[in-house]
Amino acid sequence: MSVLSSTEVLRSGPKGFKRLVTQAVMGAMPFGFRLLRGLKPIPRFGKTYVVTRYDDVREVFATDPAFGVPYKDKLDVIMGGEPFFLGMGDTAQYRADTAAMRKVVRPDDLPALAAKVEAQAEAIVAGAGGRIEVVDALVRRVTFDFLAEYFGVPAPPGGDLRVWGTRLFEYQFVASDAPLLGEVAQIAPALRDHIQHEIERRRAKPGKADDVLARCLALQKAGEPGFSDAQIRTALMGFIVGGPPQPPMVVPQAMEQLLRRPDALRGAQAAARAGDDALLAGYVREAMRFDPLAPGLPRIVLKDWTVAQGTKRQRTIPAGATVLAAFASAMRDGRRVPDPETFDPRRLPHEYIHFGYGLHQCFGIHINNATLHLMLKPLLRRDNLRRAPGAAGRLRKNGAFAEALTVEFD
């Protein structure tokens, strides 16, 4: 089967002993970070330095002149050489491009997006017959459906947007092996062509849709800078690659963390049944703290920089090195996060760094904050919510990706 028409969203992961080793390493990571925070907060592993404490992670994220993003080379492959702001430093073009996209991705869209997510999740759960697989049948389905509609990017003929977006996300942030490179070589130009076709089709027949693409085309017609075909296409590509692949990773992981904590699960269910969306969001956000999207995010050191200068742990990191800003460790640093091993759904916003910090904080953070908890809300409202029997009821991971988690309810 051609990769362009594949329905397998995730590639085959490690098997047997290799899978067990991977799971063991990931499972031991919180303990390892805890040791490092206390004994060696900025360790070096070859040419990579890891910052593990909250203050130091925030310093790396906030110091753009010294710590640049490493995403440009792969973005050039995905975007066909067109620049996308995720790969830029704090330049005039970065500011212009992000400002342009904020004209079409608006805060006042959030209530309608939230309502749409909750309604679709409710319909899926209601039709599930008391048993549902959370990763693909619920979260991935909801995420790709509502974001594809919001962005104005329909399913590509002969392909699956879930597959294309997830493969490109994996290439951009996780892996670059030869088989994946072969798939990217097909998918990236196919997605560019698909979006360009939509731009031309919608420009010829605008219709009445009020989505991101329609808004871009309206501003293009009005002569606004920042909305050439290439700029619109590249932004929509970036949104598809960087956006919908993430919730199917973190939301099922949050569900797993709630299932491990009966008191937290009861609290989340009470909030869901009471319609207290703010508190429910707190439960899901806190659950994500115990198993976030990744251990950390990489940065390239652009000039020699001393992290934590003036402290006993200060360390000068040379230009050309790589830094891993371990936000998973930072969010469990008791120096800034009170009682970090306690599950507390009422934590203050600054205690979380789920979606980065500073210049390259996730562009879609407000959409995530408005919708992620609502993907689970209809499920949490059900009585006797529990794990499915056997292995199906335990979260299974495929490398960095949540793969499957099945639950049952009355």
CSV table of C-alpha atoms in Angstrom, one decimal:
chain,number,residue,atom,x,y,z
A,1,MET,CA,0.0,0.0,0.0
A,2,SER,CA,1.3,3.4,-0.9
A,3,VAL,CA,2.2,5.6,2.1
A,4,LEU,CA,0.0,8.3,0.7
A,5,SER,CA,-3.1,6.1,1.2
A,6,SER,CA,-2.0,4.2,4.3
A,7,THR,CA,-4.4,4.1,7.2
A,8,GLU,CA,-1.7,3.1,9.7
A,9,VAL,CA,-1.2,6.4,11.7
A,10,LEU,CA,1.9,5.2,13.6
A,11,ARG,CA,4.8,3.2,12.2
A,12,SER,CA,5.8,-0.1,13.8
A,13,GLY,CA,7.6,0.6,17.0
A,14,PRO,CA,10.4,-1.4,18.7
A,15,LYS,CA,9.5,-5.0,19.6
A,16,GLY,CA,10.6,-7.5,22.2
A,17,PHE,CA,13.6,-6.7,24.3
A,18,LYS,CA,14.2,-3.3,22.7
A,19,ARG,CA,10.6,-2.3,23.5
A,20,LEU,CA,11.1,-3.4,27.1
A,21,VAL,CA,14.3,-1.4,27.4
A,22,THR,CA,12.7,1.7,26.0
A,23,GLN,CA,9.8,1.4,28.4
A,24,ALA,CA,12.2,0.9,31.3
A,25,VAL,CA,14.3,4.0,30.4
A,26,MET,CA,11.2,6.2,30.0
A,27,GLY,CA,9.7,4.8,33.3
A,28,ALA,CA,13.0,5.6,35.1
A,29,MET,CA,13.3,9.1,33.7
A,30,PRO,CA,11.4,11.0,36.5
A,31,PHE,CA,13.7,9.3,39.1
A,32,GLY,CA,16.8,10.1,37.0
A,33,PHE,CA,15.8,13.7,36.7
A,34,ARG,CA,15.2,13.9,40.4
A,35,LEU,CA,18.8,12.7,41.1
A,36,LEU,CA,20.2,15.1,38.6
A,37,ARG,CA,18.3,18.1,40.0
A,38,GLY,CA,19.9,17.5,43.3
A,39,LEU,CA,23.4,16.2,42.4
A,40,LYS,CA,24.3,17.5,39.0
A,41,PRO,CA,21.7,19.9,37.7
A,42,ILE,CA,23.4,20.7,34.3
A,43,PRO,CA,25.0,17.4,33.2
A,44,ARG,CA,26.9,16.9,30.0
A,45,PHE,CA,26.5,13.9,27.7
A,46,GLY,CA,28.9,14.3,24.8
A,47,LYS,CA,28.0,17.5,23.1
A,48,THR,CA,24.6,17.7,24.7
A,49,TYR,CA,23.9,19.5,28.0
A,50,VAL,CA,20.7,18.9,30.0
A,51,VAL,CA,19.2,21.6,32.2
A,52,THR,CA,17.0,20.0,34.8
A,53,ARG,CA,15.9,22.7,37.2
A,54,TYR,CA,12.9,25.0,36.7
A,55,ASP,CA,14.8,28.3,36.8
A,56,ASP,CA,17.4,27.0,34.3
A,57,VAL,CA,14.9,25.6,31.9
A,58,ARG,CA,13.1,28.9,31.8
A,59,GLU,CA,16.4,30.7,31.3
A,60,VAL,CA,17.2,28.6,28.3
A,61,PHE,CA,13.7,29.1,26.8
A,62,ALA,CA,13.8,32.9,27.4
A,63,THR,CA,17.4,33.6,26.2
A,64,ASP,CA,16.9,33.5,22.4
A,65,PRO,CA,20.2,35.3,21.5
A,66,ALA,CA,22.1,32.4,23.1
A,67,PHE,CA,19.7,29.4,22.5
A,68,GLY,CA,18.3,29.0,19.0
A,69,VAL,CA,15.7,26.5,17.7
A,70,PRO,CA,17.1,23.6,15.7
A,71,TYR,CA,14.1,23.1,13.4
A,72,LYS,CA,15.0,25.0,10.3
A,73,ASP,CA,16.7,22.2,8.2
A,74,LYS,CA,13.8,19.7,8.6
A,75,LEU,CA,11.2,22.5,8.1
A,76,ASP,CA,12.9,23.4,4.8
A,77,VAL,CA,12.3,19.8,3.7
A,78,ILE,CA,8.7,19.8,4.8
A,79,MET,CA,7.9,23.3,3.5
A,80,GLY,CA,9.8,23.0,0.2
A,81,GLY,CA,12.3,25.7,1.3
A,82,GLU,CA,9.7,28.3,2.3
A,83,PRO,CA,10.5,29.8,5.8
A,84,PHE,CA,8.2,29.1,8.7
A,85,PHE,CA,8.4,30.9,12.0
A,86,LEU,CA,9.0,27.8,14.1
A,87,GLY,CA,12.5,27.7,12.6
A,88,MET,CA,13.3,31.4,13.0
A,89,GLY,CA,14.9,33.4,15.7
A,90,ASP,CA,13.6,36.7,17.0
A,91,THR,CA,13.8,38.5,13.6
A,92,ALA,CA,11.6,41.0,11.8
A,93,GLN,CA,10.2,38.2,9.7
A,94,TYR,CA,9.4,36.1,12.7
A,95,ARG,CA,7.4,39.0,14.2
A,96,ALA,CA,5.7,39.8,10.9
A,97,ASP,CA,4.7,36.2,10.2
A,98,THR,CA,3.4,35.5,13.7
A,99,ALA,CA,1.5,38.8,13.7
A,100,ALA,CA,-0.1,37.9,10.4
A,101,MET,CA,-1.3,34.5,11.6
A,102,ARG,CA,-2.7,36.1,14.8
A,103,LYS,CA,-5.1,38.0,12.6
A,104,VAL,CA,-6.7,34.7,11.4
A,105,VAL,CA,-6.2,32.5,14.5
A,106,ARG,CA,-8.3,34.5,16.9
A,107,PRO,CA,-9.0,34.3,20.7
A,108,ASP,CA,-12.7,34.8,20.0
A,109,ASP,CA,-12.8,31.5,18.1
A,110,LEU,CA,-12.2,29.5,21.3
A,111,PRO,CA,-15.7,29.2,22.6
A,112,ALA,CA,-17.0,27.8,19.4
A,113,LEU,CA,-14.1,25.4,19.0
A,114,ALA,CA,-14.6,24.2,22.6
A,115,ALA,CA,-18.3,23.5,22.0
A,116,LYS,CA,-17.5,21.6,18.8
A,117,VAL,CA,-14.9,19.5,20.5
A,118,GLU,CA,-17.2,18.6,23.4
A,119,ALA,CA,-20.1,17.8,21.1
A,120,GLN,CA,-18.1,15.5,18.9
A,121,ALA,CA,-16.5,13.7,21.8
A,122,GLU,CA,-19.9,13.2,23.4
A,123,ALA,CA,-21.3,11.7,20.1
A,124,ILE,CA,-18.3,9.3,19.9
A,125,VAL,CA,-18.6,8.2,23.5
A,126,ALA,CA,-22.4,7.9,23.3
A,127,GLY,CA,-22.0,5.6,20.4
A,128,ALA,CA,-19.2,3.5,21.8
A,129,GLY,CA,-21.4,0.9,23.6
A,130,GLY,CA,-19.6,1.1,26.9
A,131,ARG,CA,-16.0,0.4,25.6
A,132,ILE,CA,-13.7,2.8,23.7
A,133,GLU,CA,-10.1,3.0,22.7
A,134,VAL,CA,-9.0,6.5,23.8
A,135,VAL,CA,-6.0,7.3,21.5
A,136,ASP,CA,-7.3,6.8,18.0
A,137,ALA,CA,-11.1,6.3,18.3
A,138,LEU,CA,-11.6,9.3,20.5
A,139,VAL,CA,-8.8,11.8,20.8
A,140,ARG,CA,-7.2,11.5,17.4
A,141,ARG,CA,-10.5,11.5,15.6
A,142,VAL,CA,-11.8,14.6,17.4
A,143,THR,CA,-8.5,16.5,17.0
A,144,PHE,CA,-7.9,16.0,13.3
A,145,ASP,CA,-11.6,16.6,12.5
A,146,PHE,CA,-12.1,19.9,14.3
A,147,LEU,CA,-8.7,21.4,13.5
A,148,ALA,CA,-8.8,20.4,9.8
A,149,GLU,CA,-12.2,22.1,9.6
A,150,TYR,CA,-11.0,25.1,11.5
A,151,PHE,CA,-7.9,25.5,9.4
A,152,GLY,CA,-9.8,24.9,6.1
A,153,VAL,CA,-7.7,21.9,5.1
A,154,PRO,CA,-9.9,18.9,4.1
A,155,ALA,CA,-8.9,15.3,3.7
A,156,PRO,CA,-6.5,14.9,0.7
A,157,PRO,CA,-7.7,12.8,-2.2
A,158,GLY,CA,-6.1,9.3,-1.9
A,159,GLY,CA,-4.5,10.1,1.5
A,160,ASP,CA,-5.2,10.4,5.2
A,161,LEU,CA,-4.4,13.7,6.9
A,162,ARG,CA,-3.9,11.8,10.2
A,163,VAL,CA,-1.1,9.8,8.6
A,164,TRP,CA,0.4,12.7,6.8
A,165,GLY,CA,0.4,15.1,9.7
A,166,THR,CA,1.7,12.4,12.2
A,167,ARG,CA,4.5,11.3,9.9
A,168,LEU,CA,5.7,14.8,9.3
A,169,PHE,CA,5.5,15.6,13.0
A,170,GLU,CA,7.6,12.5,13.7
A,171,TYR,CA,10.2,13.6,11.2
A,172,GLN,CA,10.3,17.1,12.5
A,173,PHE,CA,10.6,16.3,16.2
A,174,VAL,CA,11.4,12.7,16.8
A,175,ALA,CA,13.2,10.7,14.1
A,176,SER,CA,15.0,10.8,10.7
A,177,ASP,CA,15.7,7.2,9.8
A,178,ALA,CA,15.8,6.2,6.1
A,179,PRO,CA,12.3,4.6,5.9
A,180,LEU,CA,10.8,7.8,7.4
A,181,LEU,CA,12.8,10.0,5.1
A,182,GLY,CA,11.3,8.0,2.1
A,183,GLU,CA,7.8,8.6,3.4
A,184,VAL,CA,8.5,12.3,4.0
A,185,ALA,CA,9.8,12.7,0.4
A,186,GLN,CA,6.3,11.6,-0.8
A,187,ILE,CA,4.1,13.2,1.9
A,188,ALA,CA,5.6,16.7,2.2
A,189,PRO,CA,5.2,17.6,-1.5
A,190,ALA,CA,1.8,15.9,-1.7
A,191,LEU,CA,0.5,18.0,1.3
A,192,ARG,CA,1.9,21.2,-0.2
A,193,ASP,CA,0.2,20.5,-3.5
A,194,HIS,CA,-3.1,19.6,-1.7
A,195,ILE,CA,-3.1,22.9,0.3
A,196,GLN,CA,-2.1,24.9,-2.8
A,197,HIS,CA,-5.0,23.3,-4.7
A,198,GLU,CA,-7.4,24.3,-1.8
A,199,ILE,CA,-6.0,27.9,-1.9
A,200,GLU,CA,-6.8,28.1,-5.6
A,201,ARG,CA,-10.1,26.4,-5.4
A,202,ARG,CA,-11.3,28.5,-2.5
A,203,ARG,CA,-10.1,31.7,-4.2
A,204,ALA,CA,-12.0,30.9,-7.3
A,205,LYS,CA,-15.2,30.0,-5.3
A,206,PRO,CA,-14.9,31.6,-1.9
A,207,GLY,CA,-18.1,30.2,-0.4
A,208,LYS,CA,-19.4,31.2,3.1
A,209,ALA,CA,-16.9,29.2,5.3
A,210,ASP,CA,-15.3,31.3,8.1
A,211,ASP,CA,-12.1,29.3,8.6
A,212,VAL,CA,-8.4,30.2,8.8
A,213,LEU,CA,-7.9,29.7,5.0
A,214,ALA,CA,-10.9,31.9,4.2
A,215,ARG,CA,-9.6,34.6,6.4
A,216,CYS,CA,-6.2,34.4,4.8
A,217,LEU,CA,-7.6,34.7,1.4
A,218,ALA,CA,-9.8,37.7,2.4
A,219,LEU,CA,-6.7,39.5,3.7
A,220,GLN,CA,-4.8,38.5,0.6
A,221,LYS,CA,-7.5,40.0,-1.6
A,222,ALA,CA,-7.4,43.2,0.5
A,223,GLY,CA,-3.6,43.5,-0.1
A,224,GLU,CA,-2.5,42.8,3.4
A,225,PRO,CA,1.2,41.8,3.6
A,226,GLY,CA,2.0,38.3,4.9
A,227,PHE,CA,-0.6,36.5,2.9
A,228,SER,CA,1.0,35.4,-0.4
A,229,ASP,CA,0.1,31.9,-1.6
A,230,ALA,CA,3.4,30.6,-0.3
A,231,GLN,CA,3.0,32.2,3.1
A,232,ILE,CA,-0.6,30.9,3.5
A,233,ARG,CA,0.4,27.4,2.3
A,234,THR,CA,3.4,27.3,4.6
A,235,ALA,CA,1.5,28.5,7.7
A,236,LEU,CA,-1.3,25.9,7.1
A,237,MET,CA,1.4,23.2,6.6
A,238,GLY,CA,3.0,24.2,9.9
A,239,PHE,CA,-0.4,24.2,11.7
A,240,ILE,CA,-1.2,20.7,10.4
A,241,VAL,CA,2.2,19.3,11.3
A,242,GLY,CA,2.6,20.9,14.7
A,243,GLY,CA,-1.0,20.9,15.9
A,244,PRO,CA,-3.2,17.8,15.6
A,245,PRO,CA,-0.5,15.2,16.2
A,246,GLN,CA,0.0,16.4,19.8
A,247,PRO,CA,-3.3,15.8,21.6
A,248,PRO,CA,-3.4,12.1,20.7
A,249,MET,CA,-0.1,11.9,22.6
A,250,VAL,CA,-0.8,13.9,25.7
A,251,VAL,CA,-4.5,13.5,26.3
A,252,PRO,CA,-4.5,9.6,26.6
A,253,GLN,CA,-1.4,9.9,28.8
A,254,ALA,CA,-3.4,12.2,31.0
A,255,MET,CA,-6.2,9.7,31.1
A,256,GLU,CA,-3.7,7.0,32.1
A,257,GLN,CA,-2.4,9.2,35.0
A,258,LEU,CA,-6.0,9.7,36.2
A,259,LEU,CA,-6.7,6.0,36.1
A,260,ARG,CA,-3.6,5.4,38.3
A,261,ARG,CA,-5.0,7.8,40.9
A,262,PRO,CA,-8.5,6.9,42.1
A,263,ASP,CA,-9.0,10.1,44.1
A,264,ALA,CA,-7.9,12.3,41.1
A,265,LEU,CA,-10.2,10.3,38.8
A,266,ARG,CA,-13.1,10.8,41.1
A,267,GLY,CA,-12.4,14.5,41.3
A,268,ALA,CA,-12.1,14.9,37.5
A,269,GLN,CA,-15.4,13.0,37.1
A,270,ALA,CA,-17.1,15.2,39.6
A,271,ALA,CA,-15.9,18.3,37.8
A,272,ALA,CA,-17.0,16.9,34.5
A,273,ARG,CA,-20.5,16.1,35.8
A,274,ALA,CA,-20.8,19.5,37.4
A,275,GLY,CA,-19.8,21.3,34.2
A,276,ASP,CA,-16.9,22.9,36.0
A,277,ASP,CA,-14.7,23.2,33.0
A,278,ALA,CA,-12.1,25.3,34.7
A,279,LEU,CA,-11.5,22.7,37.4
A,280,LEU,CA,-11.7,19.8,34.9
A,281,ALA,CA,-9.0,21.6,32.8
A,282,GLY,CA,-6.9,21.7,36.0
A,283,TYR,CA,-7.2,18.0,36.5
A,284,VAL,CA,-6.2,17.2,33.0
A,285,ARG,CA,-3.3,19.8,33.0
A,286,GLU,CA,-2.0,18.3,36.2
A,287,ALA,CA,-2.3,14.8,34.9
A,288,MET,CA,-0.2,15.9,31.9
A,289,ARG,CA,2.5,17.1,34.3
A,290,PHE,CA,3.2,13.6,35.3
A,291,ASP,CA,3.6,12.4,31.7
A,292,PRO,CA,4.1,15.4,29.3
A,293,LEU,CA,4.5,15.5,25.6
A,294,ALA,CA,8.3,14.9,25.8
A,295,PRO,CA,11.1,15.0,28.4
A,296,GLY,CA,12.3,18.3,27.0
A,297,LEU,CA,13.0,20.4,23.9
A,298,PRO,CA,16.4,20.9,22.2
A,299,ARG,CA,18.1,24.2,21.6
A,300,ILE,CA,21.3,25.0,19.7
A,301,VAL,CA,23.8,27.1,21.6
A,302,LEU,CA,24.6,30.2,19.4
A,303,LYS,CA,27.2,31.7,21.7
A,304,ASP,CA,29.0,30.8,24.9
A,305,TRP,CA,26.6,31.2,27.7
A,306,THR,CA,26.8,30.6,31.4
A,307,VAL,CA,23.5,29.1,32.7
A,308,ALA,CA,22.5,29.8,36.3
A,309,GLN,CA,25.3,32.4,36.6
A,310,GLY,CA,26.2,33.4,40.1
A,311,THR,CA,25.0,30.1,41.6
A,312,LYS,CA,27.0,27.0,42.7
A,313,ARG,CA,25.6,25.1,39.8
A,314,GLN,CA,26.5,27.6,37.1
A,315,ARG,CA,27.9,26.1,33.9
A,316,THR,CA,29.3,27.7,30.8
A,317,ILE,CA,27.9,26.0,27.7
A,318,PRO,CA,30.0,26.5,24.5
A,319,ALA,CA,28.7,27.7,21.2
A,320,GLY,CA,27.8,24.8,18.9
A,321,ALA,CA,26.6,22.5,21.7
A,322,THR,CA,23.0,21.3,22.1
A,323,VAL,CA,21.0,22.0,25.2
A,324,LEU,CA,18.0,19.9,26.2
A,325,ALA,CA,15.6,22.1,28.2
A,326,ALA,CA,14.0,19.3,30.3
A,327,PHE,CA,10.6,20.8,31.1
A,328,ALA,CA,9.4,17.5,32.4
A,329,SER,CA,12.0,17.7,35.1
A,330,ALA,CA,11.3,21.5,35.7
A,331,MET,CA,7.6,20.8,36.4
A,332,ARG,CA,8.7,18.5,39.2
A,333,ASP,CA,11.3,20.7,40.7
A,334,GLY,CA,10.2,21.4,44.3
A,335,ARG,CA,12.2,24.6,44.4
A,336,ARG,CA,9.5,26.3,42.3
A,337,VAL,CA,6.7,23.7,42.1
A,338,PRO,CA,5.3,23.1,45.7
A,339,ASP,CA,4.9,19.5,46.7
A,340,PRO,CA,5.7,18.3,43.1
A,341,GLU,CA,4.8,14.7,43.7
A,342,THR,CA,1.3,15.6,45.0
A,343,PHE,CA,-1.5,15.7,42.4
A,344,ASP,CA,-3.0,19.2,42.7
A,345,PRO,CA,-5.5,20.3,40.1
A,346,ARG,CA,-5.5,23.9,41.4
A,347,ARG,CA,-1.9,24.7,40.7
A,348,LEU,CA,-0.9,28.2,39.4
A,349,PRO,CA,-0.3,28.6,35.7
A,350,HIS,CA,3.4,29.4,36.0
A,351,GLU,CA,4.0,25.9,37.5
A,352,TYR,CA,3.4,24.4,34.1
A,353,ILE,CA,5.7,24.5,31.0
A,354,HIS,CA,3.7,21.9,28.9
A,355,PHE,CA,3.9,23.9,25.7
A,356,GLY,CA,7.3,25.7,26.0
A,357,TYR,CA,8.0,29.2,27.2
A,358,GLY,CA,9.1,32.4,25.6
A,359,LEU,CA,9.5,33.2,21.9
A,360,HIS,CA,8.7,29.7,20.7
A,361,GLN,CA,5.9,28.8,23.1
A,362,CYS,CA,3.4,26.7,21.2
A,363,PHE,CA,1.4,28.9,18.8
A,364,GLY,CA,-1.7,26.9,19.5
A,365,ILE,CA,-1.4,27.0,23.3
A,366,HIS,CA,-4.7,28.8,23.7
A,367,ILE,CA,-6.5,26.2,21.6
A,368,ASN,CA,-5.0,23.4,23.6
A,369,ASN,CA,-6.0,25.0,26.9
A,370,ALA,CA,-9.5,25.5,25.6
A,371,THR,CA,-10.1,22.0,24.2
A,372,LEU,CA,-7.9,19.2,25.6
A,373,HIS,CA,-9.9,18.6,28.7
A,374,LEU,CA,-13.2,18.6,26.7
A,375,MET,CA,-12.0,15.6,24.7
A,376,LEU,CA,-12.2,13.6,27.9
A,377,LYS,CA,-15.2,15.3,29.5
A,378,PRO,CA,-17.9,13.1,28.0
A,379,LEU,CA,-16.0,10.0,29.0
A,380,LEU,CA,-15.4,11.2,32.5
A,381,ARG,CA,-19.1,11.9,33.0
A,382,ARG,CA,-19.8,8.2,32.5
A,383,ASP,CA,-20.5,5.9,35.5
A,384,ASN,CA,-18.0,3.2,36.6
A,385,LEU,CA,-15.3,4.4,34.2
A,386,ARG,CA,-12.5,1.9,34.4
A,387,ARG,CA,-9.7,0.2,32.6
A,388,ALA,CA,-10.6,-2.5,30.1
A,389,PRO,CA,-9.5,-6.0,31.3
A,390,GLY,CA,-6.0,-7.1,30.5
A,391,ALA,CA,-3.3,-5.4,28.5
A,392,ALA,CA,-5.8,-3.3,26.5
A,393,GLY,CA,-6.6,-1.3,29.7
A,394,ARG,CA,-3.0,-0.1,30.1
A,395,LEU,CA,-1.6,2.7,28.1
A,396,ARG,CA,0.7,1.3,25.4
A,397,LYS,CA,3.3,3.6,23.9
A,398,ASN,CA,5.1,3.4,20.5
A,399,GLY,CA,8.3,5.4,21.2
A,400,ALA,CA,7.2,9.0,21.8
A,401,PHE,CA,3.6,8.3,20.8
A,402,ALA,CA,0.7,7.0,22.8
A,403,GLU,CA,-0.6,4.0,20.9
A,404,ALA,CA,-3.6,2.6,22.6
A,405,LEU,CA,-5.6,2.7,25.8
A,406,THR,CA,-9.0,1.1,26.2
A,407,VAL,CA,-11.5,1.9,28.9
A,408,GLU,CA,-15.0,0.7,29.8
A,409,PHE,CA,-18.0,2.4,31.4
A,410,ASP,CA,-21.6,1.7,32.3
